[in-house]
Structure formats: structure tokens, C-alpha cells
N, CA, C and O atoms as a Tinker XYZ file with bonds, in Angstrom:
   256  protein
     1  N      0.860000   -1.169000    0.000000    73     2
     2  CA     0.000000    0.000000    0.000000    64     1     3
     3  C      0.908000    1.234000    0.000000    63     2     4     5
     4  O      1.754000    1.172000    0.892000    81     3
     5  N      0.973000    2.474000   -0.848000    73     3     6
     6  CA     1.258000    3.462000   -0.958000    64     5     7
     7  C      0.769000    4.516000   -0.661000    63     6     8     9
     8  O     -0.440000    4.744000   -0.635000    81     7
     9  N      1.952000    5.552000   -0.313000    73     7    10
    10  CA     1.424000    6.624000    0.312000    64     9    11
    11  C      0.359000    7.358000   -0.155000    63    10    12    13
    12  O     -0.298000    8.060000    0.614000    81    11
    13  N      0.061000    7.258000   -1.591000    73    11    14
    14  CA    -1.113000    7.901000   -2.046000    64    13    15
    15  C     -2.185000    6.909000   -1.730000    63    14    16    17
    16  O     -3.200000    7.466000   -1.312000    81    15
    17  N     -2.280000    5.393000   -1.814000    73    15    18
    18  CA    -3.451000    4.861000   -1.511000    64    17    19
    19  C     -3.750000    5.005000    0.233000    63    18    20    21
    20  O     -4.766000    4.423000    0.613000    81    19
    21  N     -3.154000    5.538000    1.011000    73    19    22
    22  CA    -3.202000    5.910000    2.380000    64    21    23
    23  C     -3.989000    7.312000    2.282000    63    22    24    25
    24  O     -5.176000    7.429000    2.587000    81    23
    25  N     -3.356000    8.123000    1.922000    73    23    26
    26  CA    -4.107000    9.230000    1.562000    64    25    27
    27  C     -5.611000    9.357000    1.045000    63    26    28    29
    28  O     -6.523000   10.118000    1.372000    81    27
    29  N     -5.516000    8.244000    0.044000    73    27    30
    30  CA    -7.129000    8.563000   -0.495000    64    29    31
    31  C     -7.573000    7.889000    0.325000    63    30    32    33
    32  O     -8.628000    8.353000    0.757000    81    31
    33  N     -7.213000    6.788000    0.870000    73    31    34
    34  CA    -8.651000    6.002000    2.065000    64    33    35
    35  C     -8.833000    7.250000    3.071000    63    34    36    37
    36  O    -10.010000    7.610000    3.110000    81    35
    37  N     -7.987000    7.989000    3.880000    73    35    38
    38  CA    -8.073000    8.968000    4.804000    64    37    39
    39  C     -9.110000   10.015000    4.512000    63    38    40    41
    40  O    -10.049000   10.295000    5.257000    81    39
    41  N     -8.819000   10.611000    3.249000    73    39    42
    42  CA    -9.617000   11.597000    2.232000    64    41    43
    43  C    -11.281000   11.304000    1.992000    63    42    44    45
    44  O    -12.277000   12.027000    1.974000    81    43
    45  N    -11.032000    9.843000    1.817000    73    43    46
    46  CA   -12.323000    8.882000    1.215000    64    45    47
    47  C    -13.340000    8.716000    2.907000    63    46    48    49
    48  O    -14.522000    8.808000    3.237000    81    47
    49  N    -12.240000    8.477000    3.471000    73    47    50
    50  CA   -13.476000    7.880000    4.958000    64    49    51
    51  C    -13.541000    9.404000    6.041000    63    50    52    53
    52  O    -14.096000    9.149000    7.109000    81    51
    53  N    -13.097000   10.794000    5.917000    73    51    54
    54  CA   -13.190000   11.898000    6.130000    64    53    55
    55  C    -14.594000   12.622000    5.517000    63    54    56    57
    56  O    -15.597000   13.043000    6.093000    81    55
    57  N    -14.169000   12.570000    3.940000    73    55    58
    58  CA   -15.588000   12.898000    3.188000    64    57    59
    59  C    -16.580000   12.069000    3.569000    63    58    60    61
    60  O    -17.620000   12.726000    3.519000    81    59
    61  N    -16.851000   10.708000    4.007000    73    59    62
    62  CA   -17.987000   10.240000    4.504000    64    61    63
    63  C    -18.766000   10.236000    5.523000    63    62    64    65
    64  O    -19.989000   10.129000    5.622000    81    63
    65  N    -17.617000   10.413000    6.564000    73    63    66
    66  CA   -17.945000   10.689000    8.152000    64    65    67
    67  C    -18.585000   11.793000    7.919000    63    66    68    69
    68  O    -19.744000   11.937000    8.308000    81    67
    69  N    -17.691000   13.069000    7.013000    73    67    70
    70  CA   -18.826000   14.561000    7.194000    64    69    71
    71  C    -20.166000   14.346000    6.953000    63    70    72    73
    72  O    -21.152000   14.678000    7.611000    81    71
    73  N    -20.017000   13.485000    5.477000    73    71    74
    74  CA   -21.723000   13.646000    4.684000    64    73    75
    75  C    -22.693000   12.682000    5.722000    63    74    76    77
    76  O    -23.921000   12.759000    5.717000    81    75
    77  N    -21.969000   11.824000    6.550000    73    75    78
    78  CA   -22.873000   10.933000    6.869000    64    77    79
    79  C    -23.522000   10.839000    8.372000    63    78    80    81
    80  O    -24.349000   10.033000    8.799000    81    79
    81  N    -22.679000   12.251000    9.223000    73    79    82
    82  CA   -22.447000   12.261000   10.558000    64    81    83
    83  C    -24.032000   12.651000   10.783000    63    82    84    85
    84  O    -24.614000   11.731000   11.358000    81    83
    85  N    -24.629000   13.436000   10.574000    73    83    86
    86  CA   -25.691000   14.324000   10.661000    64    85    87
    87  C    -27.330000   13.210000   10.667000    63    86    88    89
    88  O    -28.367000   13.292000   11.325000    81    87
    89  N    -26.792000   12.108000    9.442000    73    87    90
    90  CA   -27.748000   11.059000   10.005000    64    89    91
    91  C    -27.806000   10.243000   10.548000    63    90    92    93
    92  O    -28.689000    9.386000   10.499000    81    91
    93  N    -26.624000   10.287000   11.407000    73    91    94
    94  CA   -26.234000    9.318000   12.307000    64    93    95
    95  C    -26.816000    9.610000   13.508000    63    94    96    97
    96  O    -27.562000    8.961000   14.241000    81    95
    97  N    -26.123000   11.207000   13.609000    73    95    98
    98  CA   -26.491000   11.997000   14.909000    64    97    99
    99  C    -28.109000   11.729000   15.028000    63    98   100   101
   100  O    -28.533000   10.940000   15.873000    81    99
   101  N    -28.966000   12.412000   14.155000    73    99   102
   102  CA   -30.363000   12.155000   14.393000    64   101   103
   103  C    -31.020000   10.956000   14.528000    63   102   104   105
   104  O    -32.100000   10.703000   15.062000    81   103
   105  N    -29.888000    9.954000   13.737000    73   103   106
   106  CA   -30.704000    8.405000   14.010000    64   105   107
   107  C    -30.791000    8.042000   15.207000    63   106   108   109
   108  O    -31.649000    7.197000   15.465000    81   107
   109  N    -29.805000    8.643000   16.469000    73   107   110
   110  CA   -29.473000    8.231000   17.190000    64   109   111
   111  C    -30.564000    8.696000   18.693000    63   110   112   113
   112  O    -30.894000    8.169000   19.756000    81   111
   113  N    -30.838000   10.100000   17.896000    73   111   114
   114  CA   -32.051000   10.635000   18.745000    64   113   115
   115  C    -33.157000   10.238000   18.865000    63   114   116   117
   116  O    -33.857000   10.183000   19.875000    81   115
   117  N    -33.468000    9.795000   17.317000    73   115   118
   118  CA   -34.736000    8.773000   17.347000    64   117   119
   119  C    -34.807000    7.800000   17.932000    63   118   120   121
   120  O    -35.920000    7.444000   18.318000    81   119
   121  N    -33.671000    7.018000   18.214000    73   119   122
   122  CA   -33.727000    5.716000   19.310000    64   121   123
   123  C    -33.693000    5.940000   20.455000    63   122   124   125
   124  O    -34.430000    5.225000   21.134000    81   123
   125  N    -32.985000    6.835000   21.082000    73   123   126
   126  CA   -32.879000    7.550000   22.249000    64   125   127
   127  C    -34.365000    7.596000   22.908000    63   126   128   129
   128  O    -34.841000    6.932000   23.829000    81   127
   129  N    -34.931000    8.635000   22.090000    73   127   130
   130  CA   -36.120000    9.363000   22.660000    64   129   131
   131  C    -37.795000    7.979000   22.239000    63   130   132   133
   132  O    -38.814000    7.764000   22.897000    81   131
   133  N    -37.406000    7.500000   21.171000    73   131   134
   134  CA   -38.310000    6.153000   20.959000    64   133   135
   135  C    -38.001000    5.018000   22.340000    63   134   136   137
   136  O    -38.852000    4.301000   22.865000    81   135
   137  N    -36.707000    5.105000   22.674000    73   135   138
   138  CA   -36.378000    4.260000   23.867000    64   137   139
   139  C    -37.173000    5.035000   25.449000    63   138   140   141
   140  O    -37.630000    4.354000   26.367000    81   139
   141  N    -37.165000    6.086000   25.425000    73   139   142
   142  CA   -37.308000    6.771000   26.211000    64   141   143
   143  C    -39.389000    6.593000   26.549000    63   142   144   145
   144  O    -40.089000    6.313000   27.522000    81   143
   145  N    -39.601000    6.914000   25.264000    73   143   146
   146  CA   -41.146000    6.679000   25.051000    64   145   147
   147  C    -41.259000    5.206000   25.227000    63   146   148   149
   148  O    -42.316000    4.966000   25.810000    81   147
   149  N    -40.680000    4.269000   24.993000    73   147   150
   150  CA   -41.171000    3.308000   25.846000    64   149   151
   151  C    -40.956000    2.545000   27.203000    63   150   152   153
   152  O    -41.554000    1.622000   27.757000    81   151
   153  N    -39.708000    3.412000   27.553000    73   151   154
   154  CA   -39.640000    3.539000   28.991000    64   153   155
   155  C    -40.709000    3.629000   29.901000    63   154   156   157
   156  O    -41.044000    2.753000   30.698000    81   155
   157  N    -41.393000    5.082000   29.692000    73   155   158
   158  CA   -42.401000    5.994000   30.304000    64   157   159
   159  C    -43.675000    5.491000   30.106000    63   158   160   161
   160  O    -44.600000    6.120000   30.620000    81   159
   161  N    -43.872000    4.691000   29.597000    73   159   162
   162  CA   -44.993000    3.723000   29.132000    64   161   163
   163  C    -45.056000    2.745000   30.120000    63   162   164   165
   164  O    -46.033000    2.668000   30.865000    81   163
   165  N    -43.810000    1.756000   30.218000    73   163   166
   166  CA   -43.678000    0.844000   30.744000    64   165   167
   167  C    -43.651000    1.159000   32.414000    63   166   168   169
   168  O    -44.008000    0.261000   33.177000    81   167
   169  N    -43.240000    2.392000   32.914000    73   167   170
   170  CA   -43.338000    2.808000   34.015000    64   169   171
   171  C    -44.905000    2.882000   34.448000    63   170   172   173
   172  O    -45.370000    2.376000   35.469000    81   171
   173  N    -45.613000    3.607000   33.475000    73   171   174
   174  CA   -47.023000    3.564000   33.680000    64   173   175
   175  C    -47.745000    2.643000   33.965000    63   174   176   177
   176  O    -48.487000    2.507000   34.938000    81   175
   177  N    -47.517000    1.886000   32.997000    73   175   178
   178  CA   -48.350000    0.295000   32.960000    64   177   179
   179  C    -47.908000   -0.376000   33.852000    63   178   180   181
   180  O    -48.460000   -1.468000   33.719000    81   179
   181  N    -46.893000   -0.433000   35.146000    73   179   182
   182  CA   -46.662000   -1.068000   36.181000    64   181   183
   183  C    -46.843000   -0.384000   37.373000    63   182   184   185
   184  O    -46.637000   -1.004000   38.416000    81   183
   185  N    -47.213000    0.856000   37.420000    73   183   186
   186  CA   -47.738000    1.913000   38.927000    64   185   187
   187  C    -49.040000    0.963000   39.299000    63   186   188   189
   188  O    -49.840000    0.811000   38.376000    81   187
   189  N    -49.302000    0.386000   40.406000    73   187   190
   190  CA   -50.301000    0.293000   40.813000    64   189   191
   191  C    -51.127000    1.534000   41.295000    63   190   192   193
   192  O    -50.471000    2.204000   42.092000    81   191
   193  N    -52.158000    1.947000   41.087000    73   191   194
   194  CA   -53.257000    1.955000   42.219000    64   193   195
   195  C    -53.156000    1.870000   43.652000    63   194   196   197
   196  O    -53.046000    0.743000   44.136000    81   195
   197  N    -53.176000    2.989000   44.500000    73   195   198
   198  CA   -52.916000    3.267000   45.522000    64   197   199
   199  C    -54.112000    3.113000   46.588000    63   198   200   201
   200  O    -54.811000    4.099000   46.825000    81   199
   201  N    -54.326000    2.029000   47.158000    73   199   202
   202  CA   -55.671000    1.957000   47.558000    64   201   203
   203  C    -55.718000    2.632000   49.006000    63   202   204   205
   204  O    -54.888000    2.628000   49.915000    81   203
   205  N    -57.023000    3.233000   48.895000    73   203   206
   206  CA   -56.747000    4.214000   50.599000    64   205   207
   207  C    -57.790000    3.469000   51.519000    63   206   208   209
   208  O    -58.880000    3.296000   50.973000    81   207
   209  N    -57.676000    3.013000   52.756000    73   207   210
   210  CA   -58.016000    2.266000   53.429000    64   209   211
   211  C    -59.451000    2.851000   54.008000    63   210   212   213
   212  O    -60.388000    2.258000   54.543000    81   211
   213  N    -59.217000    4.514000   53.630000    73   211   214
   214  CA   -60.875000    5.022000   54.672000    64   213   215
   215  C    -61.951000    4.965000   53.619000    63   214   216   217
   216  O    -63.134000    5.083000   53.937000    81   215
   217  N    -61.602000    4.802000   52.478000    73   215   218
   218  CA   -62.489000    4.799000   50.930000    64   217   219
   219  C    -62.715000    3.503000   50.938000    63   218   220   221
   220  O    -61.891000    2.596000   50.821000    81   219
   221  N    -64.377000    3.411000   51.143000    73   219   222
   222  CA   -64.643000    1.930000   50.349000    64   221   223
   223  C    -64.523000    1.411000   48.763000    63   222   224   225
   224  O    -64.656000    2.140000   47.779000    81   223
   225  N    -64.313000    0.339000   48.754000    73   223   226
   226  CA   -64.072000    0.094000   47.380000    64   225   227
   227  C    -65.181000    0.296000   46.309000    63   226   228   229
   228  O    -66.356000    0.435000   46.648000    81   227
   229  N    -64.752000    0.311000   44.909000    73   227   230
   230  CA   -66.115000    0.114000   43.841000    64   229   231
   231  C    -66.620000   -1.113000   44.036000    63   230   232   233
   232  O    -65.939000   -1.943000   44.639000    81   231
   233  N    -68.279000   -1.529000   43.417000    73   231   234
   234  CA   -68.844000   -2.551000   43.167000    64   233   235
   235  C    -68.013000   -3.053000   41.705000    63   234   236   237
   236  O    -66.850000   -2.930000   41.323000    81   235
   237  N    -69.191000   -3.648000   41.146000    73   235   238
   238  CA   -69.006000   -4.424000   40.072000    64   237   239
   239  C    -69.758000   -3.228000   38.552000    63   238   240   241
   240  O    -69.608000   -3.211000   37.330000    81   239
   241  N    -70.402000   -2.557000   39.363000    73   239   242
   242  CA   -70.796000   -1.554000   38.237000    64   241   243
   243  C    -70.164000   -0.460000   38.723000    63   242   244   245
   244  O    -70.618000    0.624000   38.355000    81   243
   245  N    -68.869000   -0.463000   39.741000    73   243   246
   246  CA   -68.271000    1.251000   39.126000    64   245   247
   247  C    -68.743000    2.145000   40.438000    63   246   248   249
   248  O    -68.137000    3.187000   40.686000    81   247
   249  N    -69.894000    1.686000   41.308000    73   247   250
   250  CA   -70.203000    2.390000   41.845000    64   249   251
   251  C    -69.565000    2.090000   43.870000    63   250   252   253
   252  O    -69.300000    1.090000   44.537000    81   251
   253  N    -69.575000    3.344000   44.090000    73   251   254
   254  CA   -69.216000    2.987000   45.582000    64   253   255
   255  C    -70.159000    2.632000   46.601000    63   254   256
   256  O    -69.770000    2.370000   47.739000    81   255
């Protein structure tokens, strides 16, 4: 390998990183924040219901 074929791979994988950084960066937000949204989901869907002991419970139709 020669000093010019050193050069152009350097040249070659420089120009790509620039053109390609920007959708990387954002791809990365989308997983981030898609990870994040189903975090906050999953937190939800496992909070129980806090039952208070001086409140009687509902029936079967909803009502107290």
C-alpha cells in the first residue's frame, strides 16, 4: 500500500464521516427518545393503584 493509496482512504473515509455524521447523529435521537417513550410507558403500565383504606371500594358496576 502506498502513500497515495493511504491518503485517499483517509480523504475517502473523512468525506464520509462529514456527509454521513448528521444522520447518524439524528438516528441516534430517534432511538434515544423512541427508547425513552417506551420507557415511560412501561413505568405507567406497572404503577399500581394506591388503595386508601378510609375509601370503600367500587362494586361491580363502578359504583361505591
Amino acid at each position: 500500500m502506498t502513500l497515495d493509496d493511504v491518503a485517499s482512504l483517509v480523504l475517502a473515509s473523512a468525506a464520509a464521516a462529514r456527509a454521513f455524521a448528521p444522520d447518524v447523529r439524528s438516528g441516534f435521537r430517534r432511538l434515544l427518545s423512541a427508547g425513552v417513550r417506551v420507557g415511560a410507558a412501561t413505568l405507567i403500565e406497572q404503577q399500581q393503584p394506591v388503595a386508601r383504606p378510609d375509601q370503600p371500594g367500587l362494586d361491580e358496576g363502578g359504583r361505591r
